[in-house]
GROMACS .gro file of C-alpha atoms in nm:
model
  253
    1MET     CA    1  14.342  15.713   4.843
    2ASN     CA    2  14.240  15.702   4.477
    3PHE     CA    3  13.920  15.547   4.341
    4LYS     CA    4  13.782  15.467   3.999
    5PRO     CA    5  13.612  15.783   3.869
    6ILE     CA    6  13.233  15.792   3.836
    7ASP     CA    7  13.197  16.109   3.626
    8GLU     CA    8  13.402  16.363   3.435
    9MET     CA    9  13.484  16.570   3.744
   10SER     CA   10  13.630  16.272   3.932
   11LEU     CA   11  13.816  16.171   3.614
   12ARG     CA   12  13.985  16.512   3.605
   13GLN     CA   13  14.066  16.484   3.975
   14LEU     CA   14  14.227  16.143   3.925
   15PHE     CA   15  14.435  16.281   3.638
   16SER     CA   16  14.557  16.565   3.862
   17THR     CA   17  14.677  16.340   4.147
   18GLU     CA   18  15.043  16.244   4.188
   19PHE     CA   19  14.931  15.890   4.101
   20GLY     CA   20  14.794  16.009   3.767
   21LYS     CA   21  15.092  16.233   3.699
   22GLU     CA   22  15.343  15.954   3.759
   23LEU     CA   23  15.160  15.695   3.549
   24LEU     CA   24  15.069  15.919   3.255
   25GLY     CA   25  15.369  16.150   3.249
   26MET     CA   26  15.142  16.453   3.220
   27SER     CA   27  15.042  16.736   3.452
   28TYR     CA   28  14.768  16.998   3.454
   29ILE     CA   29  14.872  17.353   3.360
   30GLY     CA   30  14.549  17.551   3.352
   31PRO     CA   31  14.260  17.662   3.129
   32VAL     CA   32  14.308  17.722   2.759
   33LEU     CA   33  14.373  18.087   2.667
   34ASP     CA   34  14.275  18.251   2.339
   35GLN     CA   35  14.495  18.489   2.139
   36ASN     CA   36  14.386  18.779   2.362
   37GLY     CA   37  14.483  18.596   2.680
   38LYS     CA   38  14.124  18.533   2.783
   39ILE     CA   39  13.997  18.196   2.901
   40ASP     CA   40  13.862  17.981   2.620
   41PRO     CA   41  13.587  17.753   2.758
   42SER     CA   42  13.672  17.468   2.524
   43PRO     CA   43  13.867  17.243   2.517
   44ASP     CA   44  13.902  17.173   2.889
   45CYS     CA   45  14.261  17.263   2.965
   46LEU     CA   46  14.628  17.276   2.882
   47VAL     CA   47  14.850  16.992   3.003
   48LEU     CA   48  15.226  16.948   3.007
   49ASP     CA   49  15.334  16.628   2.832
   50MET     CA   50  15.653  16.514   3.007
   51ARG     CA   51  15.687  16.173   2.844
   52LYS     CA   52  15.980  16.280   2.631
   53SER     CA   53  16.211  16.578   2.598
   54PRO     CA   54  16.150  16.852   2.513
   55TYR     CA   55  15.827  16.875   2.712
   56GLN     CA   56  15.522  16.990   2.517
   57VAL     CA   57  15.216  17.194   2.607
   58LYS     CA   58  14.903  17.027   2.467
   59ARG     CA   59  14.535  17.111   2.446
   60CYS     CA   60  14.335  16.845   2.629
   61GLU     CA   61  13.969  16.740   2.643
   62PHE     CA   62  13.823  16.510   2.912
   63LYS     CA   63  13.522  16.286   2.862
   64PHE     CA   64  13.412  16.021   3.109
   65SER     CA   65  13.271  15.759   2.872
   66PRO     CA   66  13.197  15.891   2.521
   67ARG     CA   67  12.950  15.719   2.289
   68SER     CA   68  13.043  15.888   1.961
   69LYS     CA   69  13.236  16.174   1.804
   70GLU     CA   70  12.927  16.389   1.862
   71ASP     CA   71  13.019  16.408   2.231
   72PHE     CA   72  13.318  16.619   2.117
   73SER     CA   73  13.144  16.821   1.848
   74HIS     CA   74  13.151  17.150   2.045
   75ASN     CA   75  13.499  17.115   2.193
   76GLY     CA   76  13.703  17.279   1.919
   77LYS     CA   77  14.057  17.174   1.840
   78PHE     CA   78  14.258  16.970   2.088
   79ASP     CA   79  14.561  16.741   2.082
   80VAL     CA   80  14.480  16.469   2.332
   81GLY     CA   81  14.155  16.322   2.463
   82ILE     CA   82  14.149  16.159   2.806
   83MET     CA   83  13.861  15.935   2.907
   84TRP     CA   84  13.783  15.655   3.149
   85SER     CA   85  13.622  15.421   2.895
   86ILE     CA   86  13.455  15.414   2.554
   87GLN     CA   87  13.101  15.285   2.522
   88SER     CA   88  13.044  14.983   2.298
   89PRO     CA   89  13.005  14.933   2.006
   90LEU     CA   90  13.233  15.235   1.948
   91THR     CA   91  13.600  15.134   1.939
   92LYS     CA   92  13.906  15.334   2.030
   93GLU     CA   93  14.040  15.299   1.675
   94GLN     CA   94  13.716  15.428   1.523
   95LEU     CA   95  13.691  15.721   1.765
   96GLN     CA   96  14.057  15.809   1.712
   97LYS     CA   97  14.008  15.833   1.337
   98GLU     CA   98  13.691  16.041   1.370
   99LEU     CA   99  13.836  16.283   1.626
  100LEU     CA  100  14.145  16.339   1.414
  101GLU     CA  101  13.919  16.455   1.131
  102GLN     CA  102  13.674  16.647   1.349
  103ASN     CA  103  13.894  16.798   1.623
  104GLY     CA  104  14.254  16.748   1.514
  105CYS     CA  105  14.303  16.507   1.807
  106TYR     CA  106  14.589  16.268   1.743
  107GLU     CA  107  14.597  16.075   2.073
  108LEU     CA  108  14.337  15.909   2.294
  109ILE     CA  109  14.421  15.786   2.644
  110VAL     CA  110  14.168  15.543   2.794
  111LEU     CA  111  14.254  15.507   3.162
  112ASP     CA  112  14.055  15.188   3.225
  113GLU     CA  113  14.281  15.013   2.970
  114ILE     CA  114  14.583  15.082   3.194
  115SER     CA  115  14.627  14.810   3.457
  116LYS     CA  116  14.705  15.031   3.756
  117PHE     CA  117  14.399  15.248   3.693
  118HIS     CA  118  14.177  14.947   3.624
  119LYS     CA  119  14.270  14.795   3.961
  120LEU     CA  120  14.167  15.101   4.164
  121PRO     CA  121  13.883  15.034   4.412
  122GLU     CA  122  13.526  15.127   4.324
  123TYR     CA  123  13.393  15.455   4.459
  124ASP     CA  124  13.119  15.338   4.696
  125LEU     CA  125  13.016  15.387   5.058
  126THR     CA  126  13.199  15.077   5.178
  127ASN     CA  127  13.531  15.177   5.023
  128ILE     CA  128  13.493  15.538   5.135
  129LYS     CA  129  13.462  15.418   5.496
  130ARG     CA  130  13.756  15.186   5.445
  131ASN     CA  131  13.956  15.486   5.331
  132PHE     CA  132  13.980  15.600   5.693
  133HIS     CA  133  14.149  15.271   5.776
  134ILE     CA  134  14.373  15.314   5.472
  135GLU     CA  135  14.492  15.651   5.603
  136THR     CA  136  14.574  15.486   5.935
  137MET     CA  137  14.762  15.214   5.749
  138ARG     CA  138  14.952  15.476   5.548
  139GLU     CA  139  15.069  15.644   5.869
  140ARG     CA  140  15.187  15.310   6.004
  141ILE     CA  141  15.379  15.228   5.686
  142LEU     CA  142  15.551  15.565   5.668
  143THR     CA  143  15.675  15.536   6.027
  144ILE     CA  144  15.878  15.227   5.932
  145LYS     CA  145  16.219  15.333   5.800
  146LEU     CA  146  16.329  15.006   5.637
  147GLY     CA  147  16.237  15.102   5.281
  148LEU     CA  148  16.098  14.902   4.993
  149PRO     CA  149  16.175  14.550   5.129
  150SER     CA  150  15.948  14.611   5.429
  151VAL     CA  151  15.668  14.740   5.205
  152TRP     CA  152  15.695  14.418   5.003
  153VAL     CA  153  15.620  14.228   5.325
  154ILE     CA  154  15.285  14.398   5.384
  155TYR     CA  155  15.195  14.401   5.015
  156ILE     CA  156  15.241  14.024   4.995
  157GLY     CA  157  15.062  13.976   5.327
  158SER     CA  158  14.755  14.166   5.207
  159LYS     CA  159  14.769  14.012   4.860
  160ILE     CA  160  14.760  13.648   4.975
  161TYR     CA  161  14.509  13.687   5.263
  162PRO     CA  162  14.353  13.466   5.403
  163LYS     CA  163  14.663  13.260   5.335
  164ARG     CA  164  14.963  13.319   5.559
  165PHE     CA  165  15.331  13.366   5.479
  166ASP     CA  166  15.637  13.188   5.613
  167SER     CA  167  15.879  13.439   5.768
  168GLU     CA  168  16.192  13.240   5.676
  169LYS     CA  169  16.083  13.217   5.312
  170MET     CA  170  16.002  13.588   5.321
  171TYR     CA  171  16.353  13.672   5.442
  172GLU     CA  172  16.501  13.445   5.177
  173LEU     CA  173  16.300  13.617   4.903
  174LEU     CA  174  16.389  13.966   5.025
  175THR     CA  175  16.759  13.880   5.049
  176LYS     CA  176  16.762  13.755   4.688
  177LYS     CA  177  16.559  14.049   4.558
  178PHE     CA  178  16.723  14.326   4.763
  179PRO     CA  179  17.098  14.276   4.825
  180SER     CA  180  17.086  14.547   5.094
  181VAL     CA  181  16.880  14.315   5.316
  182SER     CA  182  17.177  14.081   5.361
  183THR     CA  183  17.377  14.368   5.517
  184ILE     CA  184  17.114  14.436   5.783
  185GLN     CA  185  17.198  14.299   6.126
  186SER     CA  186  16.982  14.009   6.243
  187LYS     CA  187  16.774  14.234   6.470
  188GLY     CA  188  16.712  14.472   6.182
  189THR     CA  189  16.612  14.185   5.955
  190GLY     CA  190  16.355  14.076   6.211
  191ASN     CA  191  16.212  14.428   6.205
  192LEU     CA  192  16.118  14.386   5.839
  193ILE     CA  193  15.819  14.188   5.970
  194GLY     CA  194  15.822  14.264   6.341
  195SER     CA  195  15.776  14.637   6.296
  196PHE     CA  196  15.436  14.579   6.139
  197VAL     CA  197  15.339  14.339   6.418
  198GLN     CA  198  15.415  14.606   6.677
  199THR     CA  199  15.220  14.895   6.523
  200THR     CA  200  14.891  14.999   6.686
  201PRO     CA  201  14.681  14.848   6.543
  202PRO     CA  202  14.915  14.586   6.388
  203LEU     CA  203  14.920  14.538   6.011
  204ILE     CA  204  15.061  14.186   6.043
  205LYS     CA  205  14.971  13.925   6.305
  206ARG     CA  206  15.194  13.640   6.419
  207MET     CA  207  14.988  13.322   6.421
  208PHE     CA  208  15.234  13.054   6.533
  209GLY     CA  209  15.600  12.973   6.476
  210LYS     CA  210  15.711  13.118   6.143
  211SER     CA  211  15.357  13.182   6.023
  212TYR     CA  212  15.224  13.537   5.985
  213GLU     CA  213  14.894  13.674   5.857
  214TRP     CA  214  14.758  14.007   5.735
  215ASN     CA  215  14.534  14.184   5.987
  216ASN     CA  216  14.198  14.186   5.810
  217ASP     CA  217  14.080  14.482   6.018
  218PHE     CA  218  14.229  14.651   5.713
  219ASP     CA  219  14.043  14.531   5.405
  220PRO     CA  220  14.303  14.321   5.215
  221LEU     CA  221  14.178  14.405   4.864
  222THR     CA  222  14.174  14.781   4.918
  223SER     CA  223  14.500  14.765   5.112
  224SER     CA  224  14.689  14.569   4.848
  225SER     CA  225  14.572  14.817   4.584
  226TYR     CA  226  14.695  15.110   4.793
  227ILE     CA  227  15.027  14.946   4.886
  228SER     CA  228  15.092  14.863   4.520
  229GLU     CA  229  15.058  15.235   4.449
  230LEU     CA  230  15.312  15.312   4.723
  231ILE     CA  231  15.557  15.062   4.573
  232THR     CA  232  15.528  15.175   4.211
  233VAL     CA  233  15.480  15.550   4.261
  234ASN     CA  234  15.642  15.652   4.592
  235PHE     CA  235  15.928  15.399   4.589
  236ARG     CA  236  15.946  15.367   4.207
  237GLY     CA  237  15.985  14.994   4.256
  238ASP     CA  238  15.848  14.677   4.100
  239LEU     CA  239  15.573  14.464   4.245
  240PRO     CA  240  15.660  14.102   4.335
  241THR     CA  241  15.579  13.850   4.064
  242GLU     CA  242  15.323  13.572   4.109
  243ASP     CA  243  15.603  13.319   4.153
  244GLU     CA  244  15.772  13.532   4.418
  245ILE     CA  245  15.443  13.566   4.604
  246LYS     CA  246  15.373  13.193   4.586
  247PHE     CA  247  15.723  13.119   4.719
  248VAL     CA  248  15.653  13.274   5.059
  249VAL     CA  249  15.307  13.125   5.120
  250ASP     CA  250  15.306  12.910   5.432
  251SER     CA  251  15.252  12.555   5.305
  252GLY     CA  252  15.090  12.459   5.635
  253ASN     CA  253  14.775  12.665   5.574
   0.00000   0.00000   0.00000
């Protein structure tokens, strides 16, 4: 489970996760070495930029939330600066210009400007406790072998809670979005929802008839954030649009 960072150390940790690697197209290599092969204490590290071929090794400096170019005055030369946010009234454009002159830095990456990072849960006691439930949820999800369509079911369920979804509309949406669903036998199609009703504890609860609801024993906000990460990073898929989500909402509740 990933959280919004609260300091430079947690910012570096977030960057080093698979989540960070996939979204940014960069990975940590190690400390900077000087011409004699000894560790140079500044800037922070070398990263591999994999956004385009050929890959490039770049010198990188992390700052949690800089206030001015002076925060970088002792960091030497580096290529890319990675930060969570920039403190007002300083702007990204102003800092970029000043760091180019001062440190030779030609790129700033502000993670809080990127939607998937911005939507991460806050790092607090409540969410840390919920993380144990999230790990249980993750185990339940990974035991279901029906792929991305089934993960859409629980993402939508958690996203719309406390509203419920109509199972027939859900099947209709999944069939249109994923042609493979139409080739699943009727029993298998039922498992797209039923499998999550039968887990212990269940992720989805059947309320009545065609109406199903997310099990709020698992916090819906934290869960939807985590499941969205599974969809975009693990499955390399797209999240359902607002219209697709609205389509499956049970009109009777």
